[in-house]
């Protein structure tokens, strides 16, 4: 019954985007922009894990041990959560598609996603590859702060919080210089090799993430206009 619904959705109008790029390349901010502009639902594995970290169960405890170190969670933990999230998002009426932010990050996740999408009769339309030098990432990430009340992301250098809420700012555990260096290494070893697999399918489009947000967004809109008929 559910499967029929997915096929109908696909025939109507559906778009699947994967955001690819190193930690701190602006995937999350641009994901929000794309989802609100085109009516897509985001699946951000980092956010899913952060929300589960506070659970008082075995999974919550396991997550707290890894979160903040920059290491990846095992595919056995991540894959079922993603599968549940996909099914949950597909059930939302009026959803124009899905956007993955931070998934897949390993070859096991790549294979799992391919299998799942084949079962659901959904194809990946485009992989947006965010490119940015390591030095810019380190500069941006170490000055990133989050409003603990609203979850809004600020940057002490580029987008400072208003003076009246400065006291509410928190730094993500994994935004320190040591952990971001490890996250970049993990990205290069485990995630970057997947780009070649997507390039072989001819669906990768690059975005220069070292430019301003406005410039990155203009590029994204231009790239997605190639695929617009599927979401209009
Ligand atoms: P970033 O992309 O900037 O590293 P995220 O918010 O996407 O930040 O992820 C935060 C942390 O959550 C990662 O460092 C990692 O420990 C974990 N994580 C997120 N996505 C995955 C994934 N697909 N596989 C394994 N671990 C993940």
mmCIF file of N, CA, C and O in Angstrom, residues 39-77:
data_model
loop_
_atom_site.group_PDB
_atom_site.id
_atom_site.type_symbol
_atom_site.label_atom_id
_atom_site.label_comp_id
_atom_site.label_asym_id
_atom_site.label_seq_id
_atom_site.Cartn_x
_atom_site.Cartn_y
_atom_site.Cartn_z
ATOM 1 N N UNK A 39 10.248 23.437 -1.631
ATOM 2 C CA UNK A 39 9.284 22.566 -0.937
ATOM 3 C C UNK A 39 9.769 21.137 -0.769
ATOM 4 O O UNK A 39 9.006 20.176 -0.917
ATOM 5 N N UNK A 40 11.067 20.991 -0.463
ATOM 6 C CA UNK A 40 11.614 19.650 -0.232
ATOM 7 C C UNK A 40 11.727 19.394 1.272
ATOM 8 O O UNK A 40 11.771 20.327 2.063
ATOM 9 N N UNK A 41 11.828 18.121 1.649
ATOM 10 C CA UNK A 41 12.069 17.773 3.050
ATOM 11 C C UNK A 41 13.519 17.365 3.220
ATOM 12 O O UNK A 41 14.033 16.562 2.436
ATOM 13 N N UNK A 42 14.149 17.886 4.271
ATOM 14 C CA UNK A 42 15.566 17.581 4.476
ATOM 15 C C UNK A 42 15.748 16.390 5.412
ATOM 16 O O UNK A 42 15.009 16.227 6.391
ATOM 17 N N UNK A 43 16.738 15.569 5.102
ATOM 18 C CA UNK A 43 17.149 14.501 6.027
ATOM 19 C C UNK A 43 18.610 14.781 6.357
ATOM 20 O O UNK A 43 19.500 14.571 5.531
ATOM 21 N N UNK A 44 18.844 15.343 7.542
ATOM 22 C CA UNK A 44 20.193 15.725 7.964
ATOM 23 C C UNK A 44 20.612 14.762 9.071
ATOM 24 O O UNK A 44 20.105 14.845 10.195
ATOM 25 N N UNK A 45 21.523 13.845 8.752
ATOM 26 C CA UNK A 45 21.854 12.795 9.730
ATOM 27 C C UNK A 45 22.507 13.376 10.995
ATOM 28 O O UNK A 45 22.279 12.866 12.086
ATOM 29 N N UNK A 46 23.289 14.461 10.849
ATOM 30 C CA UNK A 46 23.891 15.080 12.038
ATOM 31 C C UNK A 46 22.802 15.572 12.994
ATOM 32 O O UNK A 46 22.880 15.378 14.205
ATOM 33 N N UNK A 47 21.753 16.196 12.430
ATOM 34 C CA UNK A 47 20.646 16.697 13.266
ATOM 35 C C UNK A 47 19.885 15.530 13.909
ATOM 36 O O UNK A 47 19.486 15.598 15.074
ATOM 37 N N UNK A 48 19.690 14.465 13.134
ATOM 38 C CA UNK A 48 18.978 13.294 13.688
ATOM 39 C C UNK A 48 19.758 12.765 14.893
ATOM 40 O O UNK A 48 19.197 12.505 15.955
ATOM 41 N N UNK A 49 21.085 12.652 14.741
ATOM 42 C CA UNK A 49 21.895 12.104 15.831
ATOM 43 C C UNK A 49 21.909 13.045 17.037
ATOM 44 O O UNK A 49 21.820 12.591 18.173
ATOM 45 N N UNK A 50 22.007 14.365 16.777
ATOM 46 C CA UNK A 50 21.992 15.305 17.911
ATOM 47 C C UNK A 50 20.673 15.215 18.667
ATOM 48 O O UNK A 50 20.630 15.283 19.880
ATOM 49 N N UNK A 51 19.556 15.030 17.924
ATOM 50 C CA UNK A 51 18.262 14.977 18.617
ATOM 51 C C UNK A 51 18.117 13.683 19.428
ATOM 52 O O UNK A 51 17.479 13.662 20.464
ATOM 53 N N UNK A 52 18.762 12.611 18.961
ATOM 54 C CA UNK A 52 18.648 11.336 19.692
ATOM 55 C C UNK A 52 19.638 11.242 20.860
ATOM 56 O O UNK A 52 19.504 10.391 21.727
ATOM 57 N N UNK A 53 20.650 12.129 20.848
ATOM 58 C CA UNK A 53 21.715 12.050 21.853
ATOM 59 C C UNK A 53 21.169 12.225 23.272
ATOM 60 O O UNK A 53 21.681 11.658 24.220
ATOM 61 N N UNK A 54 20.077 13.010 23.378
ATOM 62 C CA UNK A 54 19.583 13.314 24.725
ATOM 63 C C UNK A 54 18.633 12.251 25.262
ATOM 64 O O UNK A 54 18.182 12.333 26.395
ATOM 65 N N UNK A 55 18.363 11.229 24.426
ATOM 66 C CA UNK A 55 17.517 10.132 24.910
ATOM 67 C C UNK A 55 18.267 9.369 26.005
ATOM 68 O O UNK A 55 19.474 9.188 25.915
ATOM 69 N N UNK A 56 17.525 8.925 27.001
ATOM 70 C CA UNK A 56 18.178 8.238 28.124
ATOM 71 C C UNK A 56 18.322 6.739 27.875
ATOM 72 O O UNK A 56 18.467 5.964 28.802
ATOM 73 N N UNK A 57 18.249 6.299 26.616
ATOM 74 C CA UNK A 57 18.339 4.852 26.346
ATOM 75 C C UNK A 57 19.741 4.473 25.856
ATOM 76 O O UNK A 57 20.643 5.303 25.803
ATOM 77 N N UNK A 58 19.901 3.182 25.488
ATOM 78 C CA UNK A 58 21.223 2.689 25.077
ATOM 79 C C UNK A 58 21.741 3.457 23.860
ATOM 80 O O UNK A 58 22.924 3.804 23.794
ATOM 81 N N UNK A 59 20.836 3.753 22.905
ATOM 82 C CA UNK A 59 21.261 4.471 21.696
ATOM 83 C C UNK A 59 21.762 5.873 22.068
ATOM 84 O O UNK A 59 22.827 6.294 21.623
ATOM 85 N N UNK A 60 21.012 6.559 22.922
ATOM 86 C CA UNK A 60 21.403 7.904 23.357
ATOM 87 C C UNK A 60 22.798 7.895 23.984
ATOM 88 O O UNK A 60 23.624 8.757 23.700
ATOM 89 N N UNK A 61 23.050 6.871 24.821
ATOM 90 C CA UNK A 61 24.366 6.789 25.498
ATOM 91 C C UNK A 61 25.484 6.534 24.501
ATOM 92 O O UNK A 61 26.559 7.116 24.585
ATOM 93 N N UNK A 62 25.199 5.635 23.529
ATOM 94 C CA UNK A 62 26.193 5.315 22.502
ATOM 95 C C UNK A 62 26.526 6.564 21.681
ATOM 96 O O UNK A 62 27.677 6.829 21.365
ATOM 97 N N UNK A 63 25.470 7.330 21.355
ATOM 98 C CA UNK A 63 25.663 8.540 20.546
ATOM 99 C C UNK A 63 26.526 9.542 21.300
ATOM 100 O O UNK A 63 27.456 10.116 20.734
ATOM 101 N N UNK A 64 26.245 9.747 22.600
ATOM 102 C CA UNK A 64 27.023 10.765 23.333
ATOM 103 C C UNK A 64 28.504 10.442 23.346
ATOM 104 O O UNK A 64 29.326 11.342 23.427
ATOM 105 N N UNK A 65 28.842 9.136 23.279
ATOM 106 C CA UNK A 65 30.272 8.783 23.301
ATOM 107 C C UNK A 65 30.978 9.232 22.026
ATOM 108 O O UNK A 65 32.142 9.606 22.054
ATOM 109 N N UNK A 66 30.266 9.176 20.892
ATOM 110 C CA UNK A 66 30.910 9.477 19.606
ATOM 111 C C UNK A 66 30.745 10.935 19.206
ATOM 112 O O UNK A 66 31.658 11.570 18.691
ATOM 113 N N UNK A 67 29.549 11.486 19.487
ATOM 114 C CA UNK A 67 29.251 12.862 19.082
ATOM 115 C C UNK A 67 30.270 13.799 19.726
ATOM 116 O O UNK A 67 30.545 13.713 20.918
ATOM 117 N N UNK A 68 30.846 14.640 18.936
ATOM 118 C CA UNK A 68 31.822 15.571 19.499
ATOM 119 C C UNK A 68 33.247 15.120 19.254
ATOM 120 O O UNK A 68 34.181 15.880 19.482
ATOM 121 N N UNK A 69 33.439 13.876 18.776
ATOM 122 C CA UNK A 69 34.805 13.420 18.509
ATOM 123 C C UNK A 69 35.147 13.613 17.031
ATOM 124 O O UNK A 69 36.316 13.599 16.661
ATOM 125 N N UNK A 70 34.119 13.741 16.193
ATOM 126 C CA UNK A 70 34.362 13.873 14.757
ATOM 127 C C UNK A 70 34.366 12.532 14.047
ATOM 128 O O UNK A 70 34.425 12.467 12.828
ATOM 129 N N UNK A 71 34.331 11.422 14.828
ATOM 130 C CA UNK A 71 34.273 10.096 14.200
ATOM 131 C C UNK A 71 32.866 9.839 13.697
ATOM 132 O O UNK A 71 31.907 10.454 14.166
ATOM 133 N N UNK A 72 32.743 8.890 12.769
ATOM 134 C CA UNK A 72 31.410 8.594 12.243
ATOM 135 C C UNK A 72 30.724 7.530 13.089
ATOM 136 O O UNK A 72 31.380 6.671 13.684
ATOM 137 N N UNK A 73 29.398 7.565 13.118
ATOM 138 C CA UNK A 73 28.628 6.481 13.728
ATOM 139 C C UNK A 73 28.645 5.307 12.764
ATOM 140 O O UNK A 73 28.796 5.494 11.548
ATOM 141 N N UNK A 74 28.470 4.097 13.303
ATOM 142 C CA UNK A 74 28.537 2.931 12.414
ATOM 143 C C UNK A 74 27.329 2.923 11.473
ATOM 144 O O UNK A 74 26.269 3.461 11.790
ATOM 145 N N UNK A 75 27.532 2.297 10.324
ATOM 146 C CA UNK A 75 26.442 2.196 9.350
ATOM 147 C C UNK A 75 25.230 1.498 9.966
ATOM 148 O O UNK A 75 24.090 1.816 9.629
ATOM 149 N N UNK A 76 25.475 0.551 10.892
ATOM 150 C CA UNK A 76 24.359 -0.184 11.517
ATOM 151 C C UNK A 76 23.459 0.739 12.328
ATOM 152 O O UNK A 76 22.274 0.466 12.514
ATOM 153 N N UNK A 77 24.032 1.820 12.842
ATOM 154 C CA UNK A 77 23.215 2.778 13.593
ATOM 155 C C UNK A 77 22.524 3.733 12.624
ATOM 156 O O UNK A 77 21.326 4.003 12.718
#
